[in-house]
Coordinates of C-alpha atoms and ligand atoms in Angstrom, one line a residue:
M15 CA 18.9 -64.7 -24.5
F16 CA 16.2 -65.0 -22.5
Q17 CA 17.2 -61.9 -20.7
A18 CA 17.8 -60.1 -24.1
G19 CA 14.7 -60.9 -25.0
I20 CA 12.8 -59.3 -22.7
V21 CA 14.8 -56.2 -22.5
A22 CA 14.0 -55.8 -26.5
W23 CA 10.0 -56.4 -25.7
A24 CA 10.4 -53.9 -22.9
T25 CA 12.1 -51.1 -24.9
C26 CA 10.1 -52.2 -28.3
I27 CA 6.7 -51.7 -25.8
A28 CA 8.5 -48.2 -24.4
E29 CA 8.3 -47.1 -27.7
I30 CA 5.2 -47.9 -28.9
L31 CA 4.1 -46.1 -25.7
A32 CA 6.2 -43.0 -26.7
A33 CA 4.6 -42.9 -29.8
A34 CA 1.3 -42.9 -28.6
V35 CA 1.8 -40.0 -26.6
A36 CA 3.3 -38.0 -28.9
A37 CA 0.7 -38.8 -31.1
T38 CA -2.0 -36.8 -28.8
A39 CA -1.1 -32.9 -30.3
V40 CA -0.5 -30.7 -26.9
I41 CA -2.4 -26.7 -27.4
D42 CA -0.3 -24.4 -29.1
G43 CA 0.7 -21.6 -27.4
I44 CA 1.0 -23.2 -23.5
G45 CA 4.2 -22.1 -21.8
V46 CA 4.6 -22.3 -18.0
N47 CA 6.3 -20.1 -15.6
W48 CA 9.3 -21.3 -13.7
G49 CA 10.0 -19.4 -10.5
T50 CA 12.9 -20.3 -7.9
L51 CA 11.9 -19.2 -4.7
M52 CA 12.5 -22.2 -3.1
S53 CA 14.3 -23.6 -0.1
H54 CA 15.1 -26.9 -1.8
P55 CA 14.7 -26.5 -5.6
M56 CA 14.8 -29.5 -7.5
D57 CA 17.8 -29.9 -10.4
P58 CA 17.6 -27.7 -13.3
A59 CA 17.7 -30.3 -15.5
M60 CA 15.2 -32.9 -14.2
V61 CA 12.8 -30.0 -14.4
V62 CA 13.8 -29.9 -18.0
Q63 CA 12.9 -33.7 -18.5
M64 CA 9.8 -32.8 -17.4
L65 CA 9.2 -30.5 -20.0
K66 CA 10.0 -32.4 -22.0
G67 CA 8.2 -35.1 -21.0
N68 CA 5.1 -33.3 -21.1
R69 CA 5.9 -31.5 -24.5
I70 CA 6.0 -28.0 -22.6
N71 CA 7.8 -26.2 -25.5
Q72 CA 7.8 -22.5 -23.9
V73 CA 9.1 -21.3 -20.3
K74 CA 8.7 -17.9 -18.4
L75 CA 11.8 -17.2 -16.1
F76 CA 12.1 -14.5 -13.5
D77 CA 15.6 -13.6 -13.8
A78 CA 18.7 -15.0 -16.2
D79 CA 20.4 -17.2 -13.7
P80 CA 22.8 -19.4 -15.5
W81 CA 22.0 -22.5 -13.6
I82 CA 18.5 -22.7 -15.3
V83 CA 19.3 -21.3 -18.7
N84 CA 22.1 -23.6 -19.3
A85 CA 19.7 -26.4 -18.2
L86 CA 17.3 -25.4 -21.4
A87 CA 20.3 -25.3 -23.8
G88 CA 19.8 -27.6 -27.0
T89 CA 15.9 -28.3 -25.8
G90 CA 14.5 -26.4 -28.8
I91 CA 12.4 -24.8 -25.5
E92 CA 11.5 -21.2 -26.3
V93 CA 12.4 -19.1 -23.3
M94 CA 11.3 -15.7 -22.3
L95 CA 13.9 -14.4 -19.2
A96 CA 13.5 -12.1 -17.3
I97 CA 15.8 -8.3 -15.8
P98 CA 14.4 -8.3 -12.0
N99 CA 12.5 -4.7 -11.1
D100 CA 15.7 -4.1 -9.1
H101 CA 18.0 -3.7 -12.0
L102 CA 15.4 -1.2 -14.0
G103 CA 17.4 1.5 -13.0
D104 CA 21.0 0.5 -13.7
M105 CA 19.4 -0.6 -17.4
G106 CA 17.4 2.8 -18.0
S107 CA 20.6 5.0 -16.5
N108 CA 23.3 3.4 -18.6
Y109 CA 23.1 1.9 -21.9
E110 CA 26.2 0.6 -21.6
N111 CA 24.8 -1.5 -18.1
A112 CA 22.1 -2.6 -21.2
K113 CA 24.7 -4.1 -23.5
E114 CA 26.7 -5.4 -20.8
W115 CA 23.6 -7.3 -19.6
V116 CA 22.3 -8.7 -23.2
K117 CA 25.8 -10.0 -24.0
Q118 CA 25.8 -11.5 -21.1
N119 CA 22.1 -13.1 -20.8
V120 CA 21.0 -13.4 -24.8
I121 CA 24.4 -13.5 -26.8
K122 CA 26.0 -16.0 -25.2
Y123 CA 23.3 -18.3 -25.6
D124 CA 22.7 -17.3 -29.5
H125 CA 24.5 -20.0 -31.5
K126 CA 23.5 -23.7 -32.6
D127 CA 22.7 -26.0 -29.4
G128 CA 22.4 -22.8 -27.5
V129 CA 19.2 -21.5 -25.8
H130 CA 16.4 -20.6 -27.8
I131 CA 15.5 -17.2 -26.2
K132 CA 12.5 -15.2 -27.6
Y133 CA 11.6 -12.5 -25.3
V134 CA 13.1 -10.5 -22.9
A135 CA 11.0 -9.6 -20.1
V136 CA 12.2 -5.6 -18.8
G137 CA 11.0 -6.0 -15.1
N138 CA 7.7 -7.8 -13.2
E139 CA 4.5 -5.8 -13.2
P140 CA 6.3 -2.8 -11.9
F141 CA 3.3 -0.6 -12.2
L142 CA 1.4 -2.4 -9.4
K143 CA -0.3 -0.2 -8.0
S144 CA 1.1 -1.4 -4.2
Y145 CA 4.8 -0.4 -5.4
K146 CA 3.8 2.8 -5.2
G147 CA 5.3 4.0 -8.3
S148 CA 8.6 2.8 -7.6
F149 CA 9.3 2.1 -11.1
T150 CA 7.6 4.2 -12.6
S151 CA 11.1 6.7 -14.3
T152 CA 13.2 3.4 -14.5
T153 CA 10.7 0.5 -16.6
F154 CA 10.4 2.7 -20.1
P155 CA 14.5 3.6 -20.2
A156 CA 15.2 0.0 -19.4
L157 CA 13.1 -1.3 -21.8
K158 CA 14.6 1.0 -24.7
N159 CA 17.9 0.3 -23.8
I160 CA 17.7 -3.3 -23.5
Q161 CA 15.7 -3.4 -27.2
K162 CA 18.5 -1.1 -28.7
A163 CA 21.0 -3.7 -27.5
L164 CA 19.3 -6.7 -28.9
D165 CA 18.8 -4.7 -31.9
E166 CA 22.7 -3.1 -32.1
A167 CA 23.6 -7.1 -31.2
G168 CA 22.0 -8.4 -34.8
V169 CA 19.1 -10.4 -32.6
G170 CA 16.5 -7.5 -32.2
N171 CA 14.3 -9.0 -35.6
R172 CA 13.6 -12.4 -33.2
I173 CA 14.1 -11.5 -29.7
K174 CA 11.8 -8.9 -28.1
A175 CA 11.4 -6.5 -25.1
T176 CA 8.6 -6.5 -23.5
I177 CA 6.9 -5.7 -20.2
P178 CA 4.7 -8.2 -18.2
Q179 CA 2.1 -5.8 -16.4
N180 CA -0.5 -6.8 -14.1
A181 CA -3.9 -6.2 -14.8
D182 CA -4.5 -3.6 -12.0
I183 CA -2.7 -1.1 -14.6
Y184 CA -6.0 -0.9 -16.3
S185 CA -9.8 -0.7 -14.8
S186 CA -11.3 -4.1 -13.7
P187 CA -14.4 -5.2 -15.4
V188 CA -16.2 -5.8 -12.0
N189 CA -18.7 -3.9 -9.7
N190 CA -20.7 -2.9 -12.9
S191 CA -17.5 -1.6 -15.1
V192 CA -17.9 -3.5 -18.8
P193 CA -14.9 -4.0 -21.1
S194 CA -15.7 -1.2 -23.3
A195 CA -15.2 0.8 -20.3
G196 CA -11.9 -0.1 -19.9
N197 CA -8.7 2.3 -19.9
F198 CA -5.2 2.5 -18.9
R199 CA -5.0 3.4 -14.8
K200 CA -4.6 7.6 -15.0
D201 CA -1.9 8.2 -12.6
I202 CA 0.3 6.3 -15.9
R203 CA -2.1 6.7 -18.3
A204 CA 0.3 8.6 -20.6
L205 CA 3.1 6.7 -19.9
M206 CA 1.5 3.4 -20.9
T207 CA 0.4 5.3 -24.2
K208 CA 4.3 6.1 -24.9
I209 CA 5.1 2.6 -24.0
V210 CA 2.3 0.3 -26.3
R211 CA 3.4 2.4 -29.3
Y212 CA 7.2 1.6 -28.9
L213 CA 6.2 -2.2 -27.8
H214 CA 4.7 -2.1 -31.2
S215 CA 6.5 0.1 -33.4
K216 CA 9.3 -2.5 -32.4
G217 CA 6.9 -5.8 -33.4
S218 CA 6.7 -6.5 -29.9
P219 CA 3.9 -8.1 -27.8
F220 CA 1.7 -6.7 -24.6
V221 CA 2.4 -8.9 -22.2
V222 CA 0.0 -9.4 -19.2
N223 CA -0.8 -11.4 -16.2
I224 CA -4.5 -12.2 -15.5
Y225 CA -5.8 -13.9 -12.2
P226 CA -9.5 -14.7 -12.1
Y227 CA -8.9 -16.4 -8.4
L228 CA -7.5 -12.7 -7.2
S229 CA -10.2 -11.1 -8.0
L230 CA -12.4 -14.0 -6.3
Y231 CA -10.0 -13.1 -3.4
Q232 CA -10.2 -9.7 -3.3
D233 CA -13.6 -9.2 -3.6
P234 CA -16.0 -10.9 -1.1
N235 CA -19.0 -10.2 -3.6
F236 CA -17.1 -11.3 -6.4
P237 CA -19.9 -14.1 -8.3
V238 CA -18.1 -17.5 -7.9
D239 CA -18.6 -18.9 -11.2
F240 CA -17.3 -15.8 -12.8
A241 CA -14.0 -17.2 -12.3
F242 CA -14.3 -20.4 -14.1
F243 CA -15.4 -21.0 -17.9
D244 CA -18.4 -23.5 -17.3
G245 CA -20.5 -20.7 -18.0
K246 CA -22.6 -21.2 -15.1
S247 CA -22.4 -17.6 -14.5
Q248 CA -24.8 -14.8 -15.0
P249 CA -23.4 -12.9 -17.9
V250 CA -21.9 -9.4 -17.5
V251 CA -23.4 -7.5 -20.9
D252 CA -21.8 -4.7 -22.5
E253 CA -24.1 -3.3 -24.0
G254 CA -24.3 -3.9 -27.6
L255 CA -21.5 -5.3 -28.2
H256 CA -20.7 -8.9 -26.0
N257 CA -21.9 -10.9 -23.3
Y258 CA -19.1 -12.2 -20.8
T259 CA -19.2 -15.1 -18.8
N260 CA -16.1 -15.6 -17.5
V261 CA -14.2 -13.0 -15.7
F262 CA -11.1 -13.7 -17.8
D263 CA -12.4 -13.3 -20.7
A264 CA -13.9 -9.9 -19.7
N265 CA -10.6 -8.7 -18.1
Y266 CA -8.2 -9.9 -21.2
D267 CA -10.9 -7.4 -23.6
T268 CA -10.8 -4.6 -21.3
L269 CA -6.9 -4.5 -21.8
V270 CA -7.9 -4.9 -25.9
W271 CA -10.2 -1.6 -25.4
S272 CA -7.3 0.1 -23.1
L273 CA -5.1 -0.6 -26.2
R274 CA -7.8 0.4 -28.5
K275 CA -7.9 3.8 -26.5
A276 CA -3.6 4.4 -26.7
G277 CA -4.2 4.0 -30.3
V278 CA -2.5 0.2 -31.0
P279 CA -6.0 -1.9 -31.6
N280 CA -3.7 -5.0 -33.6
M281 CA -1.1 -5.1 -30.7
K282 CA -0.2 -8.8 -29.7
I283 CA -1.0 -9.7 -26.4
I284 CA 0.4 -12.5 -24.6
V285 CA -0.8 -13.8 -21.2
G286 CA 2.7 -13.9 -19.1
E287 CA 0.9 -15.6 -15.9
V288 CA -2.6 -17.6 -15.7
G289 CA -3.2 -20.2 -13.3
W290 CA -5.0 -20.9 -9.4
P291 CA -3.2 -22.2 -6.6
T292 CA -3.8 -25.1 -4.3
D293 CA -3.5 -24.4 -0.8
G294 CA -3.4 -21.6 1.7
D295 CA -7.2 -20.2 1.4
E296 CA -10.7 -21.5 1.6
N297 CA -10.5 -21.1 -2.3
A298 CA -7.2 -22.6 -3.6
N299 CA -7.4 -26.3 -3.5
T300 CA -6.9 -29.0 -6.1
K301 CA -11.0 -28.9 -6.4
L302 CA -11.1 -25.5 -7.3
A303 CA -7.7 -25.4 -9.6
K304 CA -8.7 -28.5 -11.4
R305 CA -12.2 -26.6 -12.3
F306 CA -9.9 -23.5 -13.6
Y307 CA -7.6 -25.6 -15.1
D308 CA -10.1 -28.1 -17.4
G309 CA -12.2 -25.0 -18.5
F310 CA -9.4 -23.1 -19.6
L311 CA -7.1 -25.8 -21.3
K312 CA -10.2 -26.4 -23.3
K313 CA -10.7 -23.1 -24.6
M314 CA -7.3 -23.1 -25.2
A315 CA -7.4 -26.3 -27.1
G316 CA -10.6 -25.2 -29.1
Q317 CA -8.6 -21.6 -30.1
V318 CA -12.0 -19.6 -28.4
G319 CA -9.9 -16.8 -27.1
T320 CA -12.2 -13.9 -25.9
P321 CA -15.1 -12.0 -27.9
L322 CA -13.2 -9.5 -29.2
R323 CA -10.0 -11.4 -29.7
P324 CA -11.3 -14.6 -31.1
G325 CA -8.5 -17.3 -32.0
K326 CA -5.4 -19.0 -30.8
M327 CA -4.0 -17.5 -27.4
E328 CA -0.2 -17.3 -25.9
V329 CA -0.2 -18.1 -22.5
Y330 CA 2.0 -18.8 -19.4
L331 CA 0.8 -20.8 -16.6
F332 CA 1.8 -20.0 -13.3
G333 CA 2.9 -21.7 -11.8
L334 CA 5.1 -24.9 -12.9
I335 CA 6.5 -25.9 -8.9
D336 CA 5.8 -24.6 -5.6
E337 CA 7.8 -21.9 -4.4
D338 CA 7.9 -22.1 -0.3
M339 CA 10.4 -18.6 -0.1
K340 CA 7.9 -16.4 -2.0
S341 CA 6.6 -13.4 0.1
V342 CA 3.3 -14.0 1.6
V343 CA 2.5 -11.1 1.8
P344 CA -0.4 -10.5 -0.8
G345 CA -1.8 -14.1 0.8
N346 CA -1.1 -17.6 2.5
F347 CA -1.9 -19.0 -1.0
E348 CA 1.4 -17.6 -3.1
R349 CA 3.5 -20.5 -2.1
H350 CA 1.1 -23.1 -3.6
W351 CA 0.7 -21.8 -7.5
G352 CA 2.6 -24.8 -8.7
I353 CA 0.6 -27.4 -10.9
F354 CA 3.3 -29.7 -9.8
T355 CA 4.2 -30.1 -6.0
Y356 CA 7.5 -29.5 -4.6
D357 CA 9.1 -32.5 -5.1
G358 CA 7.8 -32.6 -9.0
R359 CA 4.7 -34.8 -8.0
P360 CA 1.7 -33.2 -10.6
K361 CA -1.3 -32.3 -7.9
F362 CA -4.8 -32.5 -10.1
A363 CA -5.3 -34.5 -13.3
T364 CA -4.8 -32.6 -15.8
D365 CA -3.4 -32.7 -19.7
F366 CA -2.3 -30.3 -22.5
T367 CA -4.4 -31.6 -25.3
G368 CA -7.4 -29.8 -23.4
K369 CA -9.5 -32.8 -23.4
V370 CA -10.9 -32.8 -19.9
T371 CA -9.6 -36.3 -18.9
E372 CA -8.5 -38.2 -15.5
R373 CA -4.6 -38.1 -16.9
Y374 CA -2.5 -36.7 -14.8
L375 CA 1.1 -34.8 -15.9
I376 CA 4.0 -36.3 -16.0
G377 CA 6.2 -35.8 -12.5
A378 CA 9.7 -35.7 -12.0
T379 CA 11.7 -39.0 -12.2
G380 CA 14.8 -39.3 -9.9
V381 CA 14.7 -37.0 -7.1
Q382 CA 15.8 -37.9 -3.9
Y383 CA 14.6 -37.5 -0.7
L384 CA 16.1 -36.6 3.0
A385 CA 15.6 -39.6 5.3
E386 CA 11.8 -40.7 6.1
R387 CA 11.9 -38.5 9.7
W388 CA 10.0 -35.9 11.6
C389 CA 10.1 -33.3 14.2
V390 CA 7.3 -33.1 16.2
L391 CA 6.3 -31.3 19.7
D392 CA 7.6 -33.5 22.6
E393 CA 4.5 -33.9 24.6
K394 CA 6.4 -34.3 27.6
A395 CA 8.6 -31.5 27.6
A396 CA 5.4 -29.1 26.3
K397 CA 3.3 -30.3 29.7
K398 CA 7.0 -28.2 31.7
K399 CA 7.7 -26.1 29.2
L400 CA 4.0 -24.3 28.1
K401 CA 5.5 -20.7 28.1
L402 CA 8.4 -21.6 25.5
I403 CA 5.5 -23.0 22.8
P404 CA 4.4 -19.6 21.2
S405 CA 7.9 -18.2 20.9
S406 CA 9.3 -21.6 18.8
V407 CA 6.2 -21.5 16.9
N408 CA 6.7 -17.7 15.5
Y409 CA 10.5 -19.4 15.5
A410 CA 9.6 -22.0 13.2
C411 CA 7.6 -20.3 11.0
S412 CA 9.6 -17.7 10.5
T413 CA 11.3 -19.7 8.0
G414 CA 9.5 -23.2 7.9
D415 CA 5.9 -22.7 5.9
C416 CA 3.4 -22.8 7.8
T417 CA 0.9 -21.8 4.9
P418 CA -1.1 -24.7 4.9
L419 CA -2.1 -24.2 8.3
G420 CA -4.5 -21.2 7.9
Y421 CA -8.3 -20.5 7.7
G422 CA -9.3 -22.9 5.0
S423 CA -6.0 -24.6 4.4
S424 CA -5.3 -28.3 4.0
C425 CA -4.0 -28.6 7.8
E426 CA -6.4 -26.6 9.1
G427 CA -8.0 -29.5 11.1
L428 CA -5.0 -30.3 12.6
S429 CA -5.1 -30.5 16.4
L430 CA -3.2 -28.0 18.5
W431 CA -0.5 -30.8 19.2
G432 CA -0.5 -31.4 15.6
N433 CA -0.1 -28.0 14.5
I434 CA 2.6 -27.3 16.7
S435 CA 4.7 -30.8 15.1
Y436 CA 3.6 -29.1 11.8
A437 CA 5.5 -26.3 12.0
F438 CA 8.6 -27.4 14.1
N439 CA 8.6 -30.1 10.8
A440 CA 8.3 -27.3 8.2
Y441 CA 11.5 -25.7 9.9
F442 CA 13.1 -28.6 10.4
Q443 CA 12.6 -30.1 6.7
T444 CA 13.6 -26.5 5.5
M445 CA 17.0 -26.8 7.4
D446 CA 17.8 -30.1 6.0
Q447 CA 17.2 -32.0 8.8
D448 CA 19.8 -30.8 11.1
V449 CA 18.9 -32.3 14.5
R450 CA 19.7 -29.2 16.3
A451 CA 17.1 -27.5 14.3
C452 CA 14.2 -29.8 16.3
D453 CA 15.8 -28.7 19.4
F454 CA 13.0 -25.6 20.2
Q455 CA 14.1 -25.0 23.7
G456 CA 14.1 -29.0 24.5
L457 CA 10.4 -29.4 22.9
G458 CA 11.1 -30.5 19.7
K459 CA 11.3 -34.5 19.2
I460 CA 12.5 -36.7 15.6
T461 CA 10.2 -39.1 14.7
T462 CA 9.7 -41.8 12.0
A463 CA 6.2 -41.7 12.3
N464 CA 4.5 -40.1 9.4
L465 CA 1.6 -37.6 10.8
S466 CA 0.3 -36.8 7.6
Q467 CA -3.3 -37.6 7.1
G468 CA -6.2 -36.6 4.7
R469 CA -5.1 -33.2 2.6
C470 CA -2.5 -32.3 5.0
L471 CA 0.7 -33.3 4.7
F472 CA 3.8 -33.6 6.7
P473 CA 6.6 -32.7 4.3
V474 CA 10.1 -35.0 4.1
Q475 CA 12.0 -32.6 1.9
I476 CA 13.9 -33.8 -1.1
V477 CA 17.9 -32.9 -1.8
S478 CA 18.7 -29.5 -2.6
A479 CA 20.3 -29.5 -5.9
G480 CA 23.5 -27.7 -6.4
E481 CA 24.7 -24.2 -4.5
R482 CA 21.8 -21.1 -5.1
A483 CA 20.1 -23.2 -2.8
V484 CA 22.8 -23.0 0.1
T485 CA 22.9 -19.2 -1.0
V486 CA 19.4 -19.3 0.0
S487 CA 19.2 -21.1 2.9
L488 CA 21.6 -18.7 4.1
V489 CA 19.3 -15.5 3.4
V490 CA 17.2 -17.6 5.0
V491 CA 19.4 -17.9 8.5
A492 CA 20.5 -14.0 8.1
V493 CA 16.9 -13.5 7.9
A494 CA 15.2 -15.7 10.8
A495 CA 18.2 -13.9 12.5
T496 CA 16.9 -10.6 12.2
M497 CA 13.9 -11.5 13.4
L498 CA 15.2 -12.5 16.5
L499 CA 16.5 -9.2 17.5
Ligands
LIG26 C1 -16.9 -4.0 -5.2 O1 -17.4 -3.6 -4.7 C2 -17.4 -4.0 -3.4 C3 -19.0 -3.2 -2.4 O2 -19.0 -2.2 -2.8 C4 -16.5 -3.6 -2.6 O3 -15.9 -3.7 -1.3 C5 -15.3 -4.4 -3.7 O4 -14.2 -3.3 -3.1 C6 -15.2 -4.1 -5.0 N1 -14.1 -4.4 -6.1 C7 -13.4 -4.0 -7.0 C8 -12.5 -4.8 -7.5 O5 -13.2 -3.0 -7.2
LIG27 C1 -26.7 -10.8 -24.0 O1 -27.9 -11.6 -23.3 C2 -28.8 -10.4 -23.1 C3 -29.8 -11.2 -22.2 O2 -29.3 -10.9 -20.7 C4 -29.6 -10.7 -24.1 O3 -31.1 -10.2 -24.6 C5 -28.8 -10.2 -25.5 O4 -28.9 -10.7 -26.9 C6 -27.3 -10.8 -25.4 N1 -26.3 -9.9 -26.3 C7 -25.5 -11.0 -27.0 C8 -24.5 -10.5 -28.2 O5 -25.3 -12.4 -27.1
LIG28 C1 -3.1 -24.0 13.9 O1 -2.2 -22.8 13.6 C2 -2.8 -21.6 12.8 C3 -1.2 -20.6 12.2 O2 -0.4 -20.4 13.2 C4 -3.5 -20.9 13.4 O3 -4.2 -19.8 13.0 C5 -4.5 -21.9 14.5 O4 -5.6 -21.1 14.7 C6 -4.1 -23.1 15.0 N1 -5.0 -23.6 15.5 C7 -5.0 -24.4 16.5 C8 -5.8 -25.5 17.0 O5 -4.0 -24.1 17.3
LIG29 C1 3.5 -40.3 4.6 O1 1.8 -39.8 4.3 C2 1.3 -39.6 3.0 C3 -0.3 -40.0 3.3 O2 -0.9 -39.7 3.9 C4 2.3 -39.8 1.8 O3 1.6 -38.9 0.8 C5 3.6 -39.9 2.1 O4 4.4 -39.7 0.7 C6 3.9 -40.4 3.0 N1 5.3 -39.8 3.7 C7 6.6 -40.7 3.3 C8 7.9 -40.1 3.5 O5 6.6 -41.5 3.3

């Protein structure tokens, strides 16, 4: 009786708390990018719980993996599915392929209790300069085929195909360039004009990824304050028009100008990716990420918009969870874009009501970890086998994530022993703590002592969810094997 009373009270209090959370309105128009390039992905159902707990109602995916898509069924969360760049050729060259893709990945879920699919992203940043034109001829035909398949299936009025583009397809507003000088890059200008007119005729949005962090990372002369929203920066004056105090607005309005010049001044714009990484570079840390998100979310909540497009904006934050398998070709920060850590913990105080508070987002619950043990360098063995260390570290870091060891990163200050141990442990955890993965020609040793210090976390991996993860680690083994040859 007494017990039951307590339970009833606890339930009642929980309900009151839930109602209090629900009463604070979450900013309208904020979604997240859910990337899955992880050695140990969390259970999608758990991730969906996080989304619901934080009342995030829009997600953008990088493929249409049924494992993830099924977890979103019945939630009402709006979904942007994606077709990776590698498939653009197939989709563009043969309408039957596009039709089949739409049938398998869209129509299958288009029912009551199904998935609320709203957009299909055809490719991801296909015209990025560094792709050197690989997808220039295939993207537009693929877009048209997918939209045609959506139209013919009778869902084209509510599900739109579009192409997420990198902001490098138009001139960037630094180095004395102003938004009103904006236009699409010369090499793709004619093509972009056709694409935006097509998208506009179909009522589809233009999706653009804007990264103030990258502006700062790529240009040593970039004024730091201009990357943020606190108005501390010397404004960029677009003569007789507007003054810009942050690069996000300037970049967005450069796109608006480019669209005007292409004949579609009223085109709807969605920001497909925007965010700030927290490790892997001197400007990638939780302090600056918090500064960025605080300013950005406040701006979103106030529906400030940009000088040329005041009002509500639709954006997808990048990203939801850290991805330890992302390519680091663009930089070590690539694996640290998550607002949540690999195990679903919020990294810094931020909340989606747009009020700058010290409150944290709701993390994952029920995450299971591997055993509390780490792999480190055995100092005794090291004395005898000094010469074997460099190759062992290289081997460990070709698979394990060693990005926190670099300049300006969270584990930069470690001793040489700590550094080597970090690398060994990164590999050991990635390989699910297999004892053979802590051999390193006799240099490795398993310990139960937690070496984490300050910002530097020696991780213990989580129990990976599902088959998909197995596939990823097989790929890892294959890649590691190739690197040894
Ligand atoms: C801006 O100018 C500096 C110095 O001339 C140059 O190094 C940098 O690459 C330029 N940045 C961009 C984004 O063009
Ligand atoms: C922009 O700033 C300049 C000074 O830098 C000022 O003279 C001008 O009035 C400002 N324009 C607007 C539209 O705020
Ligand atoms: C630690 O490792 C990183 C990357 O492997 C390297 O750049 C750095 O110089 C190392 N630090 C020490 C103290 O050896
Ligand atoms: C190791 O220590 C860090 C703090 O220094 C802590 O955040 C982490 O949870 C610890 N790991 C385990 C598995 O106890």
